[in-house]
Short mmCIF file of C-alpha atoms and ligand atoms in Angstrom, two decimals:
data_model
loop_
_atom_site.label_atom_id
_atom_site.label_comp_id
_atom_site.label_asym_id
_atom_site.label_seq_id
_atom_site.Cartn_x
_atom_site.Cartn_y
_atom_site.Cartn_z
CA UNK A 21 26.76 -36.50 17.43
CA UNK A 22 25.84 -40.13 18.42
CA UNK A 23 21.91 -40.33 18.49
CA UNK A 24 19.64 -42.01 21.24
CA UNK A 25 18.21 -45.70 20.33
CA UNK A 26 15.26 -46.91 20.76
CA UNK A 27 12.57 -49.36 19.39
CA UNK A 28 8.97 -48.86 18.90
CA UNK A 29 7.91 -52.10 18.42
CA UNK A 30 9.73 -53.90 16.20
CA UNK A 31 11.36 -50.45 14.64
CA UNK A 32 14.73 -48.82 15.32
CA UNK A 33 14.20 -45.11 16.33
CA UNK A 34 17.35 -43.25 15.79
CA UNK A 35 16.62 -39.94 17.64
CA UNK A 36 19.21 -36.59 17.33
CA UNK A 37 19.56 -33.77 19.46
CA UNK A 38 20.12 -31.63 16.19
CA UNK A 39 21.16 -33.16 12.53
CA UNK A 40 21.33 -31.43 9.01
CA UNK A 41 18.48 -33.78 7.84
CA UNK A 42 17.11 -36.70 8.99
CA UNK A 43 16.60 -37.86 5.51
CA UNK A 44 19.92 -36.94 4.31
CA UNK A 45 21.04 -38.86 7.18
CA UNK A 46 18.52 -41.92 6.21
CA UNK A 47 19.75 -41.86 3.18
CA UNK A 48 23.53 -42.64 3.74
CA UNK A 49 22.80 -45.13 6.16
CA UNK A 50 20.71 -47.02 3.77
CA UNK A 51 23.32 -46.84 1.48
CA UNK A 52 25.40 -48.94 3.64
CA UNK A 53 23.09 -51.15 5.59
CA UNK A 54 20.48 -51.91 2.59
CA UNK A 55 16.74 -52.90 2.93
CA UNK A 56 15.84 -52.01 6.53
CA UNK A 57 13.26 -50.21 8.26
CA UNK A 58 14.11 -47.91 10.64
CA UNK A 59 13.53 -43.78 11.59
CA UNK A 60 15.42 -40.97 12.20
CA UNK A 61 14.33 -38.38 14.41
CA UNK A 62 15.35 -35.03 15.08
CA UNK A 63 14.71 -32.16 17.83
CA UNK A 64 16.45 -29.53 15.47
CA UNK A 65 18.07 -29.66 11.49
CA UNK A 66 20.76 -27.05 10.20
CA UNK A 67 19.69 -28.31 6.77
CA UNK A 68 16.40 -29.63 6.34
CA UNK A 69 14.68 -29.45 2.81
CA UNK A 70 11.68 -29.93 1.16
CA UNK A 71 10.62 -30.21 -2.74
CA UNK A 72 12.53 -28.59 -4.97
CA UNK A 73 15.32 -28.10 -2.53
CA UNK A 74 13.12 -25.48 -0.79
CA UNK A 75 14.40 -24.71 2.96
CA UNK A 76 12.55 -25.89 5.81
CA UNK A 77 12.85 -24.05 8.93
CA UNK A 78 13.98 -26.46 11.82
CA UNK A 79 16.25 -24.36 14.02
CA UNK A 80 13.71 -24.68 17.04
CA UNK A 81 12.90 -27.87 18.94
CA UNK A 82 8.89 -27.89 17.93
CA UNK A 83 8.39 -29.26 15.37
CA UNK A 84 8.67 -32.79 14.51
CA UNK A 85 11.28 -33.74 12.16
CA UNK A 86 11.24 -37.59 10.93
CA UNK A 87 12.42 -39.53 8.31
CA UNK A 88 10.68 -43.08 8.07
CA UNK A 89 12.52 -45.63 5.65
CA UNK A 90 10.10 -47.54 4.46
CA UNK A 91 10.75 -50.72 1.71
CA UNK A 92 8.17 -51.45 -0.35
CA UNK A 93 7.13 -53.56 -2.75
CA UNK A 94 5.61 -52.18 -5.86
CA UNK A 95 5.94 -51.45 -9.32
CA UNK A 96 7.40 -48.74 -10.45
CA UNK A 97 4.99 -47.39 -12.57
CA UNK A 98 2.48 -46.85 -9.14
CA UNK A 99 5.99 -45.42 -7.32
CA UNK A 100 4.45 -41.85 -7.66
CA UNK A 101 1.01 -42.82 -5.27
CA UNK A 102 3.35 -43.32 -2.38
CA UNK A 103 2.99 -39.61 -1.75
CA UNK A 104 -0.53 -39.73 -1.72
CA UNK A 105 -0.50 -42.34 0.31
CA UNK A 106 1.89 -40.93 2.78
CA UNK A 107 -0.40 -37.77 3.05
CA UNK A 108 -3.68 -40.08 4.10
CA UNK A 109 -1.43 -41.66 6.66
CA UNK A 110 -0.65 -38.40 8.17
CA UNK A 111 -4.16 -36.92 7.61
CA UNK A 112 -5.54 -39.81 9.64
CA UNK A 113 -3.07 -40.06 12.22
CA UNK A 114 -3.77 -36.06 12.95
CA UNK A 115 -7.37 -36.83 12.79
CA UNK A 116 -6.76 -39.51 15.49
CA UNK A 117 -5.06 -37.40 17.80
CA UNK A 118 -6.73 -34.54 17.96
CA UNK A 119 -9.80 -34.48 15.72
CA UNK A 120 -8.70 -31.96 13.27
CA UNK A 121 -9.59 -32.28 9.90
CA UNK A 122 -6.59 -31.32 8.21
CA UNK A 123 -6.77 -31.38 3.92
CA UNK A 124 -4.59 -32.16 1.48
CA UNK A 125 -3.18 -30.35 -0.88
CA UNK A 126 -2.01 -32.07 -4.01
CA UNK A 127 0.29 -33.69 -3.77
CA UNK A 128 0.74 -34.32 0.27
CA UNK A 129 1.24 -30.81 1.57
CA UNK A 130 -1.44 -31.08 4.79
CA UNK A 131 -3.30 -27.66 5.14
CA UNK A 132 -5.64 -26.15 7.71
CA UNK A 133 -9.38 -24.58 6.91
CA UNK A 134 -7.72 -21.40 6.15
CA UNK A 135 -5.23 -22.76 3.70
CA UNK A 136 -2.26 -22.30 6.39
CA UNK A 137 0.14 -25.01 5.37
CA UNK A 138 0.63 -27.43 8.59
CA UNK A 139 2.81 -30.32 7.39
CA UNK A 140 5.23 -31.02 4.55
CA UNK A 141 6.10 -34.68 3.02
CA UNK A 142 9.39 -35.25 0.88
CA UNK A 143 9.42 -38.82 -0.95
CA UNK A 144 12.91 -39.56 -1.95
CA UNK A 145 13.52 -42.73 -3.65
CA UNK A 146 17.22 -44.46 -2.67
CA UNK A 147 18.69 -46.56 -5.22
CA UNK A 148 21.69 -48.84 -4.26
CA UNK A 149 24.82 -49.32 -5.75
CA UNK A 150 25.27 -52.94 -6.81
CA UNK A 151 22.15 -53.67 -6.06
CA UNK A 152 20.58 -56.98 -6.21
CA UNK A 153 16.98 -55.85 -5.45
CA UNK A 154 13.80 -57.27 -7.23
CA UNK A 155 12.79 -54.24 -9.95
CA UNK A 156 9.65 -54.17 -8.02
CA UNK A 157 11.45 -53.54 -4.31
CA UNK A 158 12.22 -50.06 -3.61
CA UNK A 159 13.43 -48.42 -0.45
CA UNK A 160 11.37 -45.26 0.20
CA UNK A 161 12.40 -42.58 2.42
CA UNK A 162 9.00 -40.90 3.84
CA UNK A 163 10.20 -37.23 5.17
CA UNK A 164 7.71 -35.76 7.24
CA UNK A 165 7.80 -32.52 8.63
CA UNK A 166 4.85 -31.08 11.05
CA UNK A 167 4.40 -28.17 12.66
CA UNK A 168 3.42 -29.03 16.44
CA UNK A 169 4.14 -27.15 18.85
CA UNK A 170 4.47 -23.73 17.24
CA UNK A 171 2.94 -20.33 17.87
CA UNK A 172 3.06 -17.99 15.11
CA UNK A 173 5.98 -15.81 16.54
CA UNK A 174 8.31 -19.12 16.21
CA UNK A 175 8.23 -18.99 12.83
CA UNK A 176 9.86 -16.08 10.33
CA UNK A 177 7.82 -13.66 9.25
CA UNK A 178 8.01 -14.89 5.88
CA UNK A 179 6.58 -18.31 6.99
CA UNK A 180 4.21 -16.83 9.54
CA UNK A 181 2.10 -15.79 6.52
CA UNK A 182 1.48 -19.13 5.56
CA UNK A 183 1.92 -21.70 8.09
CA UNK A 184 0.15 -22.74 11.00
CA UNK A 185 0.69 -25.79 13.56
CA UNK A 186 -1.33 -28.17 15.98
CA UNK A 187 -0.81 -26.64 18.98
CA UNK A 188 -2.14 -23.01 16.77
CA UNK A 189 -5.28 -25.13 15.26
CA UNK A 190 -6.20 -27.24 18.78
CA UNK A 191 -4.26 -25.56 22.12
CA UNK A 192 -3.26 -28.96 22.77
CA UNK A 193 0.41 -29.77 23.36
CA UNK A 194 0.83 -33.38 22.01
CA UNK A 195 2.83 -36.40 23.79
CA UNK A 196 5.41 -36.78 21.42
CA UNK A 197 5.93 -40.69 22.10
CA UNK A 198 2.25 -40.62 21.09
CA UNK A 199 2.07 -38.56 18.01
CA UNK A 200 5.20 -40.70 16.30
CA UNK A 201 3.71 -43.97 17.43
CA UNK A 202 0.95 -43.18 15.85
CA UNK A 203 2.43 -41.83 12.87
CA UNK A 204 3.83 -45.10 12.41
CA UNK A 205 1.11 -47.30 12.88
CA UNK A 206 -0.87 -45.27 10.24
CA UNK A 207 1.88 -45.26 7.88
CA UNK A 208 2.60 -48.73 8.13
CA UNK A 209 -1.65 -49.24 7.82
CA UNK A 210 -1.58 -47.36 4.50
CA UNK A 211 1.86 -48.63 3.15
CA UNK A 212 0.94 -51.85 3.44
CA UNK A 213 -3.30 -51.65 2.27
CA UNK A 214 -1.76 -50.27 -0.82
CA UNK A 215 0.98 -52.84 -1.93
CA UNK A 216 -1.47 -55.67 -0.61
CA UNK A 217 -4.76 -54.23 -2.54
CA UNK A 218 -3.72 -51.00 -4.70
CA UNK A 219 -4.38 -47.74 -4.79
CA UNK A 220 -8.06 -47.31 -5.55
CA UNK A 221 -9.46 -47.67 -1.38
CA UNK A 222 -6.65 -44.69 -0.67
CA UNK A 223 -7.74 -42.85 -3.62
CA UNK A 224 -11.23 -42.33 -1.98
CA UNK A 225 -9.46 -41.17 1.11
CA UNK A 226 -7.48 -39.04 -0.62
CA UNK A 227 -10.35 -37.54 -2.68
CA UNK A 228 -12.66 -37.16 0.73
CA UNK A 229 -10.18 -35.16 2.21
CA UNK A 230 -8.90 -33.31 -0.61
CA UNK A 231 -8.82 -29.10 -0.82
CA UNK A 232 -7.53 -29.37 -4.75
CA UNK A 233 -10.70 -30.65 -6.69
CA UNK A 234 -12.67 -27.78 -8.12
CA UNK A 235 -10.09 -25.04 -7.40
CA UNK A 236 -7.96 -22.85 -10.66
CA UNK A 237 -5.02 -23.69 -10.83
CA UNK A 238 -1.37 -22.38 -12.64
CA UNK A 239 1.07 -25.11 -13.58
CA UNK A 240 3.61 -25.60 -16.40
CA UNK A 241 3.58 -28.71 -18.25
CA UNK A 242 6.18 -29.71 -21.25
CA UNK A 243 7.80 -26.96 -20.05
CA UNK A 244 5.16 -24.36 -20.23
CA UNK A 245 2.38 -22.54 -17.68
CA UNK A 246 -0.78 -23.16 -17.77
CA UNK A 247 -4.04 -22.59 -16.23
CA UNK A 248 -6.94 -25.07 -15.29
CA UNK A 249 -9.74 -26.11 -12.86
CA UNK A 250 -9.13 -29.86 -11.31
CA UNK A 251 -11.55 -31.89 -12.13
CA UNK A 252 -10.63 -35.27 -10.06
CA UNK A 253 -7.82 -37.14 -9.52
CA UNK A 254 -7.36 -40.18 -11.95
CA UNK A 255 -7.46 -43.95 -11.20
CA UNK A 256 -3.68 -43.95 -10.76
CA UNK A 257 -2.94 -40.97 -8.65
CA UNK A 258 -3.00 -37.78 -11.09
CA UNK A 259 -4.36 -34.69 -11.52
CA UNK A 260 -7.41 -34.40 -14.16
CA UNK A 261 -6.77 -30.78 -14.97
CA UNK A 262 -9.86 -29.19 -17.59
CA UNK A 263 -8.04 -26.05 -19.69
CA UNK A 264 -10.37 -23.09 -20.72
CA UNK A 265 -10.56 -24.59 -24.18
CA UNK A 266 -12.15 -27.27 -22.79
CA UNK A 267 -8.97 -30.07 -23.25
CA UNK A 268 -8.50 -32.18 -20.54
CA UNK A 269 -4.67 -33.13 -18.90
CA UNK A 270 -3.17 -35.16 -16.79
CA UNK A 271 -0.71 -33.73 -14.14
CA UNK A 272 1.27 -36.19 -12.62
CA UNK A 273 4.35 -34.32 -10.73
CA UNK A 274 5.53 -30.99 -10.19
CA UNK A 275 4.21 -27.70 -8.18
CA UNK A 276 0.75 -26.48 -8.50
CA UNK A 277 -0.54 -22.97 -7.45
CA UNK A 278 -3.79 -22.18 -6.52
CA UNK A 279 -5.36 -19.21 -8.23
CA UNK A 280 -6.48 -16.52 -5.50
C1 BTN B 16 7.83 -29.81 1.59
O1 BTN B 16 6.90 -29.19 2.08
O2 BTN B 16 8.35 -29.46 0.51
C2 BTN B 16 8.37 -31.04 2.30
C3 BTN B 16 9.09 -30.71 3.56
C4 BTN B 16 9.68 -31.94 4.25
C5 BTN B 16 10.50 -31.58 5.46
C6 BTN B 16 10.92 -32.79 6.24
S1 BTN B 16 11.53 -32.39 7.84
C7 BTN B 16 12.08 -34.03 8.07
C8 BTN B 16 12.69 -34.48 6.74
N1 BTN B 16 14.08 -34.04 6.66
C9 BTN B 16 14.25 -33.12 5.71
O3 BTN B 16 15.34 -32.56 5.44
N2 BTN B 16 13.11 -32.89 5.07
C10 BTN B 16 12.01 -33.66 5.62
#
């Protein structure tokens, strides 16, 4: 299916009717046009995914689905913030909008008061083939899914249990032409404050509107689980995780679950 083009300011908007994923799709056509920004947009996915090539439900037309490639310039030791980064964007543009205070679960999962999980963020890196890009260039595919217009009986039962959506938090119904253009402008805000002047302004944003710090936590590192309280979030983006015997650990990817 051919989508609808259009610009919002200088970017292209690619916009589907329905799509498997917009950043499946995103991904290709990077693959063949190189180091462009653009978005893809679409009302429905038959196969959209989030981490760990968990399912995310898409069949219905209310949620918003978007897939922002983003190059950036940075190195690639400080390639793991952009997820942080990408969650402050969101947080902010939300806040914008609508005033809700949504936090942030490490490490971008957006979550109401009530721990009711309103957005999802997938980072996927592309790498090109023959490429002749800088080591420090990388093209960035920002996935962004957000639960909008939802009431709880649009969602399956299993998800029902643990998602919520603006329209459930607020009652408002967003403009969508609104809510993307200001997606954008945020993300383009924080993208571009952190290659310009690093990570540490966006860590305090991060940190102010965090739900992880102080809470138990399970997670496996080397290959094992463990358990831990957070204690902060370190200088370059990790987790400061204190064991009961009193050691202190960085976590720097993978799932964490909160201890009810
Ligand atoms: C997660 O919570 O694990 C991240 C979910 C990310 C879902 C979005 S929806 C738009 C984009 N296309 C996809 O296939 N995934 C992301």
């Amino acid at each position: 299916m051919e989508p609808t083009i259009r610009y919002i300011n200088d970017w292209k908007c690619l916009h589907f009717e329905c799509i498997d994923s917009t950043n499946l799709y995103a991904k290709n056509a990077v693959s063949e046009s190189g180091p462009n920004n653009f978005i893809v947009i679409a009302d429905r996915q038959t196969n959209g995914y989030g981490r760990n090539q968990k399912n995310w439900e898409s069949s219905n037309t209310k949620g918003l689905l978007m897939s922002i490639v983003m190059p950036v310039f940075i190195d690639i030791t400080q390639l793991a913030q952009s997820t942080l980064v990408l969650a402050v964007a969101i947080q902010r543009a939300i806040y914008q909008l609508t005033k809700l205070n949504l936090k942030i679960k490490w490490p971008n999962d957006l979550h109401s008061d009530k721990g009711k999980k309103c957005a999802g963020l997938l980072i996927e890196n592309v790498i090109l083939k023959n490429s002749e890009l800088n080591p420090k260039q990388h093209i960035l595919v920002l996935g962004i899914g957000l639960n909008v217009e939802h009431e709880l009986t649009d969602f399956s039962q299993e998800i029902a249990k643990i998602a919520t959506s603006l329209f459930i938090e607020t009652g408002v119904k967003l403009d969508r032409t609104l809510l993307v253009t200001t997606i954008l402008e945020n993300v383009i805000f924080y993208f571009q404050q952190w290659q310009k002047q690093g990570f540490s302004e966006i860590r305090k944003d991060w940190i102010e509107h965090s739900c992880s710090i102080g809470k138990e936590i399970i997670f496996f590192n080397d290959n094992k689980q463990q358990e831990g309280t957070i204690s902060a979030l370190s200088p370059t983006g990790g987790l400061i995780v204190r064991l009961s015997n009193g050691e202190t650990v960085s976590v720097d990817s993978g799932e964490i679950l909160f201890k009810l």
